[in-house]
CSV table of C-alpha atoms in Angstrom, one decimal:
chain,number,residue,atom,x,y,z
A,78,MET,CA,41.5,34.5,29.6
A,79,SER,CA,38.5,36.7,28.0
A,80,GLY,CA,38.3,39.9,26.4
A,81,THR,CA,35.4,42.4,27.0
A,82,GLY,CA,35.3,45.2,24.7
A,83,MET,CA,33.7,48.6,25.8
A,84,GLN,CA,30.0,47.9,24.5
A,85,SER,CA,30.0,44.4,25.8
A,86,SER,CA,27.6,43.8,28.8
A,87,GLY,CA,26.1,40.9,30.6
A,88,ASN,CA,28.9,38.4,29.7
A,89,THR,CA,30.3,35.6,31.8
A,90,GLY,CA,33.5,33.6,30.3
A,91,VAL,CA,35.1,30.9,32.4
A,92,GLY,CA,38.3,29.2,31.2
A,93,SER,CA,41.0,30.0,29.0
A,94,TYR,CA,40.6,31.9,26.2
A,95,ALA,CA,36.6,31.9,26.8
A,96,LEU,CA,34.7,35.2,24.7
A,97,TYR,CA,38.4,36.1,23.8
A,98,SER,CA,37.5,38.3,21.2
A,99,LEU,CA,34.2,39.6,22.1
A,100,THR,CA,34.0,43.6,21.5
A,101,SER,CA,30.3,44.2,21.4
A,102,GLY,CA,27.9,41.0,21.8
A,103,TYR,CA,26.2,41.2,24.8
A,104,ASN,CA,24.6,37.9,27.2
A,105,ASN,CA,26.9,35.8,26.3
A,106,VAL,CA,27.7,33.0,28.8
A,107,ALA,CA,31.1,30.6,27.8
A,108,PHE,CA,32.4,27.8,30.0
A,109,GLY,CA,35.3,26.0,28.9
A,110,GLN,CA,38.7,26.4,27.2
A,111,ASN,CA,38.0,28.5,23.9
A,112,SER,CA,34.3,28.5,24.1
A,113,LEU,CA,33.0,31.3,22.0
A,114,VAL,CA,36.6,32.3,22.1
A,115,ASN,CA,35.9,33.9,18.2
A,116,THR,CA,32.9,36.0,19.1
A,117,THR,CA,33.2,39.3,18.3
A,118,SER,CA,29.3,40.6,18.5
A,119,GLY,CA,27.1,37.8,18.7
A,120,ASN,CA,24.3,38.2,21.5
A,121,ASN,CA,22.6,35.7,23.7
A,122,ASN,CA,24.7,32.6,23.2
A,123,ALA,CA,25.6,30.1,25.8
A,124,ALA,CA,28.9,27.6,25.3
A,125,PHE,CA,29.7,25.2,27.8
A,126,GLY,CA,32.5,22.9,27.0
A,127,ASN,CA,35.9,22.6,25.5
A,128,GLY,CA,36.0,24.4,22.0
A,129,ALA,CA,31.9,24.8,22.3
A,130,LEU,CA,31.2,27.5,19.7
A,131,SER,CA,34.5,28.6,18.9
A,132,SER,CA,34.2,29.7,15.6
A,133,ASN,CA,31.0,31.5,16.2
A,134,LEU,CA,31.6,35.2,15.4
A,135,SER,CA,28.4,37.2,15.2
A,136,GLY,CA,25.7,34.3,15.6
A,137,TYR,CA,23.1,34.7,18.3
A,138,ASN,CA,20.9,32.5,20.0
A,139,ASN,CA,23.1,29.3,20.1
A,140,THR,CA,23.8,26.9,22.8
A,141,ALA,CA,26.3,24.6,22.9
A,142,PHE,CA,26.7,21.8,25.7
A,143,GLY,CA,29.7,19.7,25.3
A,144,ASN,CA,33.2,19.4,24.0
A,145,GLN,CA,33.3,21.0,20.4
A,146,ALA,CA,29.4,21.1,20.4
A,147,LEU,CA,28.8,23.6,17.3
A,148,GLN,CA,32.5,24.5,17.2
A,149,SER,CA,32.5,25.3,13.1
A,150,ASN,CA,29.1,27.3,13.7
A,151,THR,CA,28.8,30.9,12.7
A,152,ALA,CA,24.6,31.0,12.3
A,153,SER,CA,22.0,31.4,14.4
A,154,GLN,CA,19.4,30.0,16.6
A,155,ASN,CA,21.0,26.4,16.9
A,156,SER,CA,21.1,24.0,20.0
A,157,ALA,CA,23.7,21.6,20.7
A,158,PHE,CA,24.0,19.1,23.6
A,159,GLY,CA,26.7,16.5,23.3
A,160,THR,CA,30.5,16.1,22.6
A,161,GLN,CA,31.0,17.1,19.0
A,162,SER,CA,27.1,17.7,18.1
A,163,LEU,CA,26.9,20.2,15.7
A,164,TYR,CA,30.5,20.0,15.3
A,165,ALA,CA,30.7,21.0,11.4
A,166,ASN,CA,27.7,23.3,11.1
A,167,ILE,CA,28.6,26.7,9.5
A,168,ASP,CA,25.6,28.5,8.6
A,169,GLY,CA,22.7,26.0,9.3
A,170,THR,CA,19.9,27.4,11.6
A,171,TYR,CA,17.0,26.3,13.6
A,172,ASN,CA,19.0,22.8,14.3
A,173,SER,CA,18.7,20.8,17.5
A,174,ALA,CA,21.1,18.4,18.5
A,175,PHE,CA,20.9,16.1,21.7
A,176,GLY,CA,23.5,13.4,21.9
A,177,LEU,CA,27.3,12.2,20.9
A,178,SER,CA,28.1,13.4,17.4
A,179,SER,CA,24.4,13.9,16.6
A,180,LEU,CA,23.9,16.1,13.3
A,181,MET,CA,27.8,16.5,13.7
A,182,ALA,CA,28.6,16.9,10.0
A,183,ASN,CA,25.6,19.1,9.4
A,184,THR,CA,27.2,22.2,7.7
A,185,SER,CA,24.3,24.3,6.1
A,186,GLY,CA,21.0,22.1,6.8
A,187,ALA,CA,18.4,24.2,8.8
A,188,ALA,CA,15.6,22.8,11.0
A,189,ASN,CA,16.7,19.5,12.1
A,190,SER,CA,16.3,17.9,15.2
A,191,SER,CA,18.3,14.9,16.6
A,192,PHE,CA,18.2,13.3,19.4
A,193,GLY,CA,20.5,10.2,20.1
A,194,SER,CA,24.1,9.5,19.8
A,195,GLN,CA,25.2,10.1,16.6
A,196,ALA,CA,21.4,10.6,15.0
A,197,LEU,CA,21.7,12.6,11.8
A,198,ARG,CA,25.8,12.0,12.1
A,199,ASN,CA,26.1,12.6,8.6
A,200,ASN,CA,23.5,15.2,7.7
A,201,THR,CA,25.4,18.1,5.8
A,202,THR,CA,22.5,20.1,3.8
A,203,GLY,CA,19.6,18.3,4.5
A,204,GLY,CA,16.5,20.0,6.3
A,205,SER,CA,13.7,19.7,8.3
A,206,ASN,CA,14.5,16.2,9.7
A,207,CYS,CA,13.6,14.4,12.8
A,208,SER,CA,15.7,11.6,14.4
A,209,PHE,CA,15.0,10.4,17.7
A,210,GLY,CA,17.3,7.3,18.4
A,211,GLU,CA,20.7,6.1,18.4
A,212,ASN,CA,22.3,5.9,14.7
A,213,SER,CA,18.9,7.0,13.4
A,214,LEU,CA,19.3,8.9,10.1
A,215,TYR,CA,23.1,8.1,10.5
A,216,THR,CA,23.7,8.4,6.7
A,217,ASN,CA,21.7,11.2,5.6
A,218,ILE,CA,23.3,13.8,3.9
A,219,ILE,CA,21.1,15.9,1.9
A,220,GLY,CA,17.8,14.3,2.5
A,221,ILE,CA,14.7,16.7,3.5
A,222,GLY,CA,11.8,16.3,5.6
A,223,ASN,CA,12.5,12.6,7.2
A,224,SER,CA,11.4,11.5,10.6
A,225,ALA,CA,13.1,8.4,12.2
A,226,PHE,CA,12.2,7.5,16.0
A,227,GLY,CA,14.3,4.2,17.1
A,228,LEU,CA,17.5,2.9,17.1
A,229,GLN,CA,19.0,2.8,13.7
A,230,ALA,CA,15.8,4.1,12.1
A,231,LEU,CA,16.3,5.1,8.8
A,232,TYR,CA,19.8,4.2,9.2
A,233,LEU,CA,20.8,4.1,5.7
A,234,ASN,CA,18.6,7.1,4.0
A,235,THR,CA,19.6,9.8,1.7
A,236,GLY,CA,16.2,10.4,0.2
A,237,SER,CA,13.5,12.6,1.4
A,238,GLY,CA,9.9,12.5,2.9
A,239,ASN,CA,10.6,9.0,4.8
A,240,SER,CA,9.0,8.4,8.2
A,241,ALA,CA,10.1,5.6,10.3
A,242,PHE,CA,8.8,4.6,13.8
A,243,GLY,CA,10.2,1.8,15.3
A,244,GLN,CA,13.9,0.0,16.0
A,245,GLN,CA,15.6,-0.5,12.5
A,246,ALA,CA,12.3,0.6,11.1
A,247,LEU,CA,13.1,1.5,6.9
A,248,ASN,CA,17.1,1.0,7.7
A,249,GLY,CA,17.8,0.1,4.7
A,250,THR,CA,16.0,2.8,2.6
A,251,THR,CA,18.7,4.6,0.6
A,252,THR,CA,17.3,6.9,-2.2
A,253,GLY,CA,13.8,5.8,-1.6
A,254,GLU,CA,11.5,8.8,-0.8
A,255,ASN,CA,7.9,9.1,1.0
A,256,ASN,CA,7.9,5.6,2.7
A,257,THR,CA,6.3,5.1,6.0
A,258,ALA,CA,7.1,2.3,8.4
A,259,ILE,CA,5.6,1.5,11.8
A,260,GLY,CA,6.9,-0.9,13.8
A,261,THR,CA,10.1,-2.6,14.8
A,262,GLN,CA,12.2,-3.6,11.8
A,263,ALA,CA,9.2,-2.3,9.4
A,264,GLY,CA,9.9,-2.2,5.8
A,265,THR,CA,13.5,-2.9,6.1
A,266,ILE,CA,13.6,-4.3,2.6
A,267,ILE,CA,12.7,-1.5,1.1
A,268,SER,CA,15.5,0.3,-0.5
A,269,ILE,CA,15.0,2.6,-3.7
A,270,GLY,CA,11.4,2.5,-3.8
A,271,SER,CA,8.9,5.5,-2.9
A,272,ASN,CA,5.4,5.6,-1.6
A,273,ASN,CA,5.6,2.1,0.3
A,274,SER,CA,3.9,1.8,3.8
A,275,ALA,CA,4.6,-1.0,6.1
A,276,ILE,CA,2.9,-1.3,9.4
A,277,GLY,CA,3.7,-3.7,12.0
A,278,TYR,CA,6.6,-5.8,13.6
A,279,SER,CA,8.8,-6.6,10.6
A,280,ALA,CA,6.1,-6.0,8.2
A,281,GLN,CA,7.4,-6.1,4.5
A,282,VAL,CA,6.4,-5.0,1.3
A,283,PRO,CA,6.9,-7.4,-1.7
A,284,ASP,CA,9.5,-5.5,-3.3
A,285,GLY,CA,12.1,-3.5,-1.6
A,286,ALA,CA,12.8,-1.6,-5.2
A,287,ALA,CA,9.3,-1.2,-6.2
A,288,SER,CA,7.3,1.7,-5.6
A,289,ASN,CA,3.2,2.3,-4.3
A,290,GLN,CA,2.9,-0.9,-2.3
A,291,VAL,CA,1.2,-1.5,1.5
A,292,ARG,CA,1.6,-4.0,4.0
A,293,ILE,CA,-0.1,-4.2,7.2
A,294,GLY,CA,1.6,-7.1,9.5
A,295,ASN,CA,4.1,-9.6,9.2
A,296,THR,CA,3.8,-13.4,8.0
A,297,ALA,CA,3.0,-14.6,11.4
A,298,ILE,CA,-0.5,-12.6,11.5
A,299,THR,CA,-3.3,-14.9,11.1
A,300,TYR,CA,-6.2,-12.6,11.8
A,301,ALA,CA,-7.1,-9.2,10.2
A,302,GLY,CA,-10.3,-7.5,10.4
A,303,VAL,CA,-11.8,-4.0,10.1
A,304,GLN,CA,-15.3,-2.8,11.3
A,305,VAL,CA,-16.6,-2.3,7.6
A,306,ALA,CA,-16.3,-3.5,4.5
A,307,TRP,CA,-13.3,-2.3,2.2
A,308,THR,CA,-14.0,0.8,-0.2
A,309,ILE,CA,-11.7,0.3,-3.4
A,310,THR,CA,-11.5,3.1,-5.9
A,311,SER,CA,-13.0,2.0,-9.3
A,312,ASP,CA,-13.4,5.3,-11.0
A,313,ARG,CA,-13.3,5.2,-15.2
A,314,LYS,CA,-10.8,8.3,-14.7
A,315,LEU,CA,-8.3,6.2,-12.6
A,316,LYS,CA,-8.0,3.6,-15.3
A,317,SER,CA,-6.9,3.1,-19.2
A,318,ASN,CA,-7.0,0.2,-22.2
A,319,ILE,CA,-10.7,-0.8,-20.4
A,320,LEU,CA,-12.0,-3.9,-22.1
A,321,THR,CA,-14.4,-6.8,-21.3
A,322,SER,CA,-12.7,-9.6,-19.5
A,323,ASN,CA,-11.5,-12.2,-21.7
A,324,LEU,CA,-11.6,-14.8,-17.9
A,325,GLY,CA,-14.9,-15.9,-17.5
A,326,LEU,CA,-16.7,-19.5,-17.4
A,327,ASP,CA,-13.8,-21.4,-18.6
A,328,PHE,CA,-11.3,-19.9,-16.0
A,329,ILE,CA,-13.3,-20.5,-13.5
A,330,SER,CA,-14.0,-24.1,-14.5
A,331,LYS,CA,-10.4,-24.8,-14.1
A,332,LEU,CA,-10.2,-23.6,-10.5
A,333,ARG,CA,-9.9,-25.8,-7.7
A,334,PRO,CA,-11.4,-24.8,-4.6
A,335,VAL,CA,-9.8,-26.1,-1.5
A,336,SER,CA,-9.8,-26.2,2.3
A,337,TYR,CA,-6.8,-26.0,4.0
A,338,PHE,CA,-5.0,-25.1,7.5
A,339,ARG,CA,-2.9,-22.5,7.9
A,340,LYS,CA,0.6,-23.6,9.1
A,341,ASN,CA,1.1,-20.7,11.8
A,342,ASP,CA,-2.4,-21.0,12.9
A,343,GLU,CA,-1.8,-22.5,16.3
A,344,SER,CA,-6.1,-22.9,16.4
A,345,GLN,CA,-5.8,-24.7,13.1
A,346,LYS,CA,-9.6,-23.3,11.8
A,347,VAL,CA,-10.2,-24.5,8.3
A,348,GLU,CA,-10.0,-22.0,5.8
A,349,TYR,CA,-11.2,-22.1,2.0
A,350,GLY,CA,-9.6,-20.6,-1.0
A,351,PHE,CA,-7.5,-21.3,-3.6
A,352,ILE,CA,-3.7,-22.3,-4.0
A,353,ALA,CA,-2.1,-19.3,-6.2
A,354,GLN,CA,0.2,-21.6,-8.4
A,355,GLU,CA,-2.8,-23.5,-9.4
A,356,VAL,CA,-4.3,-20.2,-10.4
A,357,GLU,CA,-1.5,-19.1,-12.1
A,358,GLU,CA,-1.8,-22.2,-14.5
A,359,ALA,CA,-5.1,-21.4,-15.2
A,360,LEU,CA,-4.8,-17.9,-16.1
A,361,LYS,CA,-1.7,-19.0,-18.4
A,362,ASP,CA,-4.1,-21.5,-19.9
A,363,ASN,CA,-6.1,-18.4,-20.8
A,364,ALA,CA,-3.1,-16.5,-22.2
A,365,VAL,CA,-2.9,-14.2,-19.1
A,366,THR,CA,0.7,-13.7,-17.8
A,367,ASN,CA,1.0,-10.1,-16.9
A,368,ASN,CA,-1.5,-9.7,-14.2
A,369,GLY,CA,-2.3,-8.3,-10.4
A,370,MET,CA,-4.3,-11.3,-9.2
A,371,ILE,CA,-1.1,-13.0,-8.6
A,372,SER,CA,2.3,-11.6,-6.9
A,373,LYS,CA,5.5,-12.9,-5.5
A,374,ASP,CA,7.9,-11.7,-3.2
A,375,VAL,CA,11.4,-11.1,-3.4
A,376,GLU,CA,11.8,-14.7,-1.4
A,377,GLY,CA,9.0,-16.4,-4.0
A,378,THR,CA,5.9,-16.3,-1.7
A,379,TYR,CA,2.9,-16.3,-3.7
A,380,SER,CA,0.0,-13.8,-2.9
A,381,LEU,CA,-3.5,-13.8,-4.2
A,382,ARG,CA,-5.7,-10.9,-4.6
A,383,TYR,CA,-9.1,-12.0,-4.0
A,384,ASN,CA,-10.8,-9.0,-5.0
A,385,ASP,CA,-10.0,-10.0,-8.6
A,386,PHE,CA,-11.9,-12.9,-9.1
A,387,ILE,CA,-15.2,-11.1,-9.2
A,388,ALA,CA,-15.2,-10.1,-12.4
A,389,PRO,CA,-14.5,-13.6,-13.8
A,390,MET,CA,-16.9,-14.7,-11.6
A,391,VAL,CA,-19.7,-12.4,-12.9
A,392,LYS,CA,-18.6,-13.1,-16.5
A,393,ALA,CA,-19.2,-16.4,-16.0
A,394,ILE,CA,-22.6,-16.3,-14.5
A,395,GLN,CA,-23.5,-14.0,-17.8
A,396,GLU,CA,-22.1,-16.6,-19.6
A,397,LEU,CA,-24.1,-19.3,-18.0
A,398,LYS,CA,-27.2,-17.0,-18.4
A,399,GLU,CA,-26.4,-16.3,-21.9
A,400,GLU,CA,-26.0,-20.6,-22.6
A,401,ASN,CA,-29.4,-20.8,-20.0
A,402,GLU,CA,-31.1,-18.3,-22.4
A,403,LYS,CA,-30.2,-20.0,-25.9
A,404,PHE,CA,-31.4,-23.2,-24.4
A,405,LYS,CA,-34.8,-22.0,-23.3
A,406,LYS,CA,-35.1,-20.2,-26.4
A,407,GLU,CA,-34.4,-23.5,-28.3
A,408,LYS,CA,-36.8,-25.2,-25.7
A,409,ASP,CA,-39.6,-22.7,-26.6
A,410,GLN,CA,-39.0,-23.3,-30.4
A,411,GLN,CA,-39.2,-26.8,-29.7
A,412,ILE,CA,-42.5,-26.5,-27.7
A,413,THR,CA,-44.2,-23.7,-30.7
A,414,LYS,CA,-43.1,-26.3,-33.0
A,415,LEU,CA,-44.7,-29.4,-31.3
A,416,GLU,CA,-47.5,-27.0,-30.2
A,417,ASN,CA,-48.1,-26.3,-33.9
A,418,GLU,CA,-47.7,-29.6,-34.8
A,419,ASN,CA,-50.5,-30.8,-32.2
A,420,SER,CA,-52.9,-28.2,-33.4
A,421,LYS,CA,-52.7,-29.3,-37.1
A,422,LEU,CA,-53.0,-33.0,-36.0
A,423,ALA,CA,-56.0,-31.6,-33.6
A,424,GLU,CA,-57.2,-29.9,-36.9
A,425,GLU,CA,-56.9,-33.5,-38.9
A,426,ASN,CA,-58.6,-34.9,-36.3
A,427,LEU,CA,-61.5,-32.7,-36.2
A,428,ARG,CA,-61.3,-33.3,-40.3
A,429,LEU,CA,-61.2,-37.2,-40.2
A,430,GLN,CA,-64.2,-37.1,-37.3
A,431,LYS,CA,-66.3,-34.9,-39.9
A,432,ASP,CA,-65.4,-37.1,-42.7
A,433,ILE,CA,-66.3,-40.3,-40.6
A,434,SER,CA,-69.5,-39.0,-39.4
A,435,VAL,CA,-70.4,-38.0,-42.9
A,436,ILE,CA,-69.4,-41.3,-44.3
A,437,GLY,CA,-70.9,-43.1,-41.5
A,438,ALA,CA,-74.4,-41.2,-42.3
A,439,SER,CA,-74.0,-42.0,-45.9
A,440,ILE,CA,-73.5,-45.7,-45.0
A,441,THR,CA,-76.4,-45.5,-42.7
A,442,GLU,CA,-78.2,-44.1,-44.9
A,443,GLN,CA,-77.3,-46.5,-47.9
A,444,VAL,CA,-78.5,-49.4,-45.2
A,445,GLN,CA,-81.6,-48.2,-44.5
A,446,LYS,CA,-82.7,-47.9,-48.0
A,447,GLU,CA,-80.9,-51.4,-48.9
A,448,VAL,CA,-83.3,-52.8,-45.7
A,449,ARG,CA,-86.1,-51.2,-46.8
A,450,ALA,CA,-85.6,-52.1,-50.8
A,451,MET,CA,-85.3,-56.2,-48.8
A,452,LEU,CA,-88.0,-55.6,-46.6
A,453,LEU,CA,-90.7,-54.7,-49.8
A,454,LYS,CA,-89.1,-57.5,-51.8
A,455,VAL,CA,-89.7,-59.8,-48.9
A,456,ALA,CA,-93.5,-58.6,-48.3
A,457,ASP,CA,-94.0,-59.0,-52.1
A,458,ALA,CA,-92.7,-62.6,-52.0
A,459,GLY,CA,-95.1,-63.1,-49.4
A,460,ASP,CA,-98.2,-61.8,-51.4
């Protein structure tokens, strides 16, 4: 049964009550019981399935394929493919739903795209979300600007600005925002943390409740490389409470450099470095506890930020340089003192030599006088 108003044209209704209330709408197509049943003045709508677009009044450019698809819709520019897809949509616009119950609960959210059974199922007012995969963004209600690609990606999400690529990627994220995960099960521990990035299969940041963390690769990775050296920001304007490092030679001298095999490295290549727990003890000995050199994840696994060793090493070199300069200064002073003493001894030696020469000359003269006197006596005695 259908109703065709005097001003309507280009409409096709097939099924019980299809296009029943139409008065002035045009270019509408309805196939199925109660499809577009309440539409009066809507245009360019297509409904295929029992109850599809059944609540639509004046909405236009809507497309519904599937039982009860877009059933509650009164808005425009929506596309629903699958049973109960966009079922509850009322005034949301520019939504696209493909799959059983995808965007089922959406009421006023706009510009959402869902592909997969129950994708974005519970979204109500959230907008500009993209969901590809069964149960992806399943729990999202008001989150905005999320992208989920893969089975159960961003499954528990209610936050905004998250991007998940891979099966179950970011599936544990709840209120966290602006997180990025690429890879199957990447970032699954991220819950309320924001601005985190996890790249690679099962890559996990140290703390799912913390923010501003990046992790590349999982614990099985044995090699990571880049073409050029890493460049790390170090601008003064990015730092506060700048102090000269209190870690130097004393700290460095307490470290134990070690060689080891990484347990998951099948090649068993020798690696060199430190044991994080030993470094922690050395830091404690220097009254340093709150630092970024050592981190520990939720499972208690330690990590070291080797870049942080540069400053203490430079400080140690500077301290050694100061000690060397002090030693050199003391040595130079000793040498100068010895040279001065030697110079004085040389002067004294010259003076003594002169005195000896004078004394020798005087003795020689005296001897000569005495010899001459003796010779004269001898001569006189001979006469």
